[in-house]
């Protein structure tokens, strides 16, 4: 399997990687999502070993990795799945993760789709179809765009709740 182009951007990052997630469900046929739904629990760091190792190495170099998730409340089962896996995957690898309800984000200027931004210089938009299946990624080497997205992300991050304090209803 070919690794995503973003992996090299993590390896090259020197300061920061920020990620905004806006969907309430992703990849409906994902085997991990199916296993979780059917009650088959697993170690997310083992299941997603390549990702875990990549983020662990990135944060070990001193690069901050921040992930914000804007979600509808009450949350979907998919968001419950993500919330359940976050401690053993994202947090354990050194990411910082925060959650923000759409209601609390209503007056913020929010980008139109999920993205990663690296070192305030490179942006990768993630495009999904209406069912939540990944379509493609779009890379932009544009520091002005990266700065605008980082500014929007900072407002989201400031308002969002850290993972260990965010309660699902």
Tab-separated table of C-alpha atoms in Angstrom:
chain	number	residue	atom	x	y	z
A	1	UNK	CA	0.000	0.000	0.000
A	2	UNK	CA	1.297	3.448	-0.913
A	3	UNK	CA	1.635	5.765	2.047
A	4	UNK	CA	-0.281	9.066	1.988
A	5	UNK	CA	1.627	12.111	0.748
A	6	UNK	CA	1.077	13.798	4.105
A	7	UNK	CA	3.440	11.336	5.794
A	8	UNK	CA	6.447	13.062	4.251
A	9	UNK	CA	5.118	16.412	5.479
A	10	UNK	CA	5.065	15.055	9.034
A	11	UNK	CA	8.655	13.883	8.632
A	12	UNK	CA	9.694	17.315	7.329
A	13	UNK	CA	7.753	19.390	9.888
A	14	UNK	CA	9.865	21.394	12.303
A	15	UNK	CA	7.296	23.304	14.392
A	16	UNK	CA	3.668	22.362	13.974
A	17	UNK	CA	1.023	20.234	12.342
A	18	UNK	CA	-2.604	21.233	12.860
A	19	UNK	CA	-5.629	19.227	11.805
A	20	UNK	CA	-9.280	20.185	11.631
A	21	UNK	CA	-11.992	17.535	11.353
A	22	UNK	CA	-15.511	18.638	10.474
A	23	UNK	CA	-17.458	15.482	9.613
A	24	UNK	CA	-19.662	13.452	11.935
A	25	UNK	CA	-18.777	10.196	10.200
A	26	UNK	CA	-15.999	8.899	7.993
A	27	UNK	CA	-15.265	5.785	5.933
A	28	UNK	CA	-18.432	3.774	6.614
A	29	UNK	CA	-16.812	0.497	5.487
A	30	UNK	CA	-13.685	0.862	7.651
A	31	UNK	CA	-13.006	-2.515	9.345
A	32	UNK	CA	-11.994	-0.823	12.615
A	33	UNK	CA	-15.261	1.105	12.747
A	34	UNK	CA	-17.181	-2.095	11.994
A	35	UNK	CA	-15.270	-4.024	14.703
A	36	UNK	CA	-15.938	-1.301	17.273
A	37	UNK	CA	-19.654	-1.164	16.379
A	38	UNK	CA	-19.879	-4.921	16.801
A	39	UNK	CA	-18.226	-4.794	20.232
A	40	UNK	CA	-14.826	-6.137	19.179
A	41	UNK	CA	-12.397	-3.842	20.989
A	42	UNK	CA	-8.757	-3.545	19.966
A	43	UNK	CA	-5.588	-1.641	20.795
A	44	UNK	CA	-5.705	1.371	18.445
A	45	UNK	CA	-1.929	1.905	18.616
A	46	UNK	CA	-1.448	-1.627	17.294
A	47	UNK	CA	-4.244	-1.420	14.732
A	48	UNK	CA	-2.891	1.886	13.386
A	49	UNK	CA	0.792	1.165	14.066
A	50	UNK	CA	2.161	3.123	11.077
A	51	UNK	CA	0.212	6.237	12.052
A	52	UNK	CA	1.051	5.855	15.739
A	53	UNK	CA	4.779	5.539	14.985
A	54	UNK	CA	4.707	8.505	12.588
A	55	UNK	CA	3.018	10.819	15.086
A	56	UNK	CA	5.162	9.554	17.975
A	57	UNK	CA	8.325	10.312	15.988
A	58	UNK	CA	6.975	13.718	14.969
A	59	UNK	CA	6.097	14.797	18.496
A	60	UNK	CA	9.368	13.339	19.850
A	61	UNK	CA	11.191	15.853	17.605
A	62	UNK	CA	9.338	18.658	19.380
A	63	UNK	CA	6.739	19.261	16.672
A	64	UNK	CA	3.346	20.130	18.156
A	65	UNK	CA	0.490	18.132	16.640
A	66	UNK	CA	-2.948	19.578	17.377
A	67	UNK	CA	-6.242	18.056	16.232
A	68	UNK	CA	-9.602	19.811	16.641
A	69	UNK	CA	-12.895	18.081	15.959
A	70	UNK	CA	-16.087	20.066	15.417
A	71	UNK	CA	-19.047	17.781	16.038
A	72	UNK	CA	-22.826	17.777	16.192
A	73	UNK	CA	-24.364	17.098	19.585
A	74	UNK	CA	-25.667	14.685	20.499
A	75	UNK	CA	-22.745	12.974	18.801
A	76	UNK	CA	-22.997	10.196	16.233
A	77	UNK	CA	-21.870	6.667	16.972
A	78	UNK	CA	-18.874	7.307	14.730
A	79	UNK	CA	-17.804	10.220	16.942
A	80	UNK	CA	-18.193	7.925	19.969
A	81	UNK	CA	-15.817	5.524	18.190
A	82	UNK	CA	-13.275	8.312	17.573
A	83	UNK	CA	-13.615	9.548	21.144
A	84	UNK	CA	-13.046	6.022	22.464
A	85	UNK	CA	-9.883	5.507	20.372
A	86	UNK	CA	-8.374	8.961	20.996
A	87	UNK	CA	-6.567	8.192	24.304
A	88	UNK	CA	-4.895	5.008	23.038
A	89	UNK	CA	-3.985	6.414	19.637
A	90	UNK	CA	-3.802	10.173	19.301
A	91	UNK	CA	-2.976	11.182	22.864
A	92	UNK	CA	-0.631	8.239	23.413
A	93	UNK	CA	1.327	9.287	20.314
A	94	UNK	CA	1.705	12.840	21.636
A	95	UNK	CA	-1.095	14.671	19.843
A	96	UNK	CA	-3.238	17.192	21.628
A	97	UNK	CA	-6.929	16.788	20.781
A	98	UNK	CA	-9.848	19.100	21.455
A	99	UNK	CA	-13.571	18.911	20.733
A	100	UNK	CA	-16.033	21.684	19.876
A	101	UNK	CA	-19.769	21.433	19.342
A	102	UNK	CA	-21.155	22.964	16.165
A	103	UNK	CA	-23.405	25.132	18.317
A	104	UNK	CA	-20.368	26.659	20.061
A	105	UNK	CA	-18.613	27.077	16.692
A	106	UNK	CA	-21.542	28.841	15.010
A	107	UNK	CA	-20.022	32.330	15.138
A	108	UNK	CA	-16.518	31.247	14.091
A	109	UNK	CA	-15.182	31.403	10.544
A	110	UNK	CA	-14.584	27.736	9.785
A	111	UNK	CA	-12.911	26.323	6.645
A	112	UNK	CA	-15.113	24.293	4.307
A	113	UNK	CA	-13.369	20.935	4.647
A	114	UNK	CA	-10.924	18.963	6.762
A	115	UNK	CA	-7.292	19.966	6.464
A	116	UNK	CA	-3.777	19.538	7.765
A	117	UNK	CA	-1.412	22.540	7.849
A	118	UNK	CA	2.313	22.127	8.429
A	119	UNK	CA	4.691	24.807	9.751
A	120	UNK	CA	2.428	27.611	8.499
A	121	UNK	CA	3.502	26.919	4.927
A	122	UNK	CA	1.858	23.803	3.447
A	123	UNK	CA	-1.825	22.842	3.539
A	124	UNK	CA	-3.406	19.531	2.619
A	125	UNK	CA	-7.191	19.539	2.210
A	126	UNK	CA	-8.940	16.188	2.652
A	127	UNK	CA	-11.988	15.724	0.441
A	128	UNK	CA	-14.735	13.207	1.250
A	129	UNK	CA	-17.931	12.257	-0.528
A	130	UNK	CA	-21.347	12.660	1.074
A	131	UNK	CA	-21.165	9.208	2.657
A	132	UNK	CA	-17.844	9.934	4.356
A	133	UNK	CA	-15.584	7.999	2.004
A	134	UNK	CA	-12.254	9.662	1.281
A	135	UNK	CA	-12.021	11.017	-2.283
A	136	UNK	CA	-8.623	12.707	-2.467
A	137	UNK	CA	-6.244	15.163	-0.910
A	138	UNK	CA	-5.286	18.518	-2.326
A	139	UNK	CA	-1.898	19.981	-1.445
A	140	UNK	CA	-1.299	23.716	-1.489
A	141	UNK	CA	2.142	25.211	-0.935
A	142	UNK	CA	0.781	28.602	0.056
A	143	UNK	CA	1.962	30.285	3.237
A	144	UNK	CA	-0.771	32.961	3.072
A	145	UNK	CA	-3.452	30.251	2.921
A	146	UNK	CA	-1.730	28.297	5.690
A	147	UNK	CA	-1.685	31.436	7.835
A	148	UNK	CA	-5.424	32.085	7.277
A	149	UNK	CA	-6.245	28.496	8.178
A	150	UNK	CA	-3.987	28.623	11.241
A	151	UNK	CA	-5.789	31.781	12.390
A	152	UNK	CA	-9.187	30.080	12.013
A	153	UNK	CA	-7.840	26.978	13.753
A	154	UNK	CA	-6.506	29.058	16.670
A	155	UNK	CA	-9.992	30.471	17.319
A	156	UNK	CA	-11.468	26.967	17.207
A	157	UNK	CA	-8.713	25.599	19.462
A	158	UNK	CA	-9.180	28.341	22.041
A	159	UNK	CA	-12.894	27.613	22.349
A	160	UNK	CA	-12.675	23.818	22.150
A	161	UNK	CA	-12.591	21.443	25.107
A	162	UNK	CA	-9.527	19.243	25.745
A	163	UNK	CA	-10.230	15.563	25.134
A	164	UNK	CA	-9.973	14.520	28.790
A	165	UNK	CA	-12.630	17.103	29.726
A	166	UNK	CA	-15.036	16.550	26.818
A	167	UNK	CA	-18.031	14.475	27.852
A	168	UNK	CA	-20.240	12.680	25.384
A	169	UNK	CA	-23.917	13.051	26.145
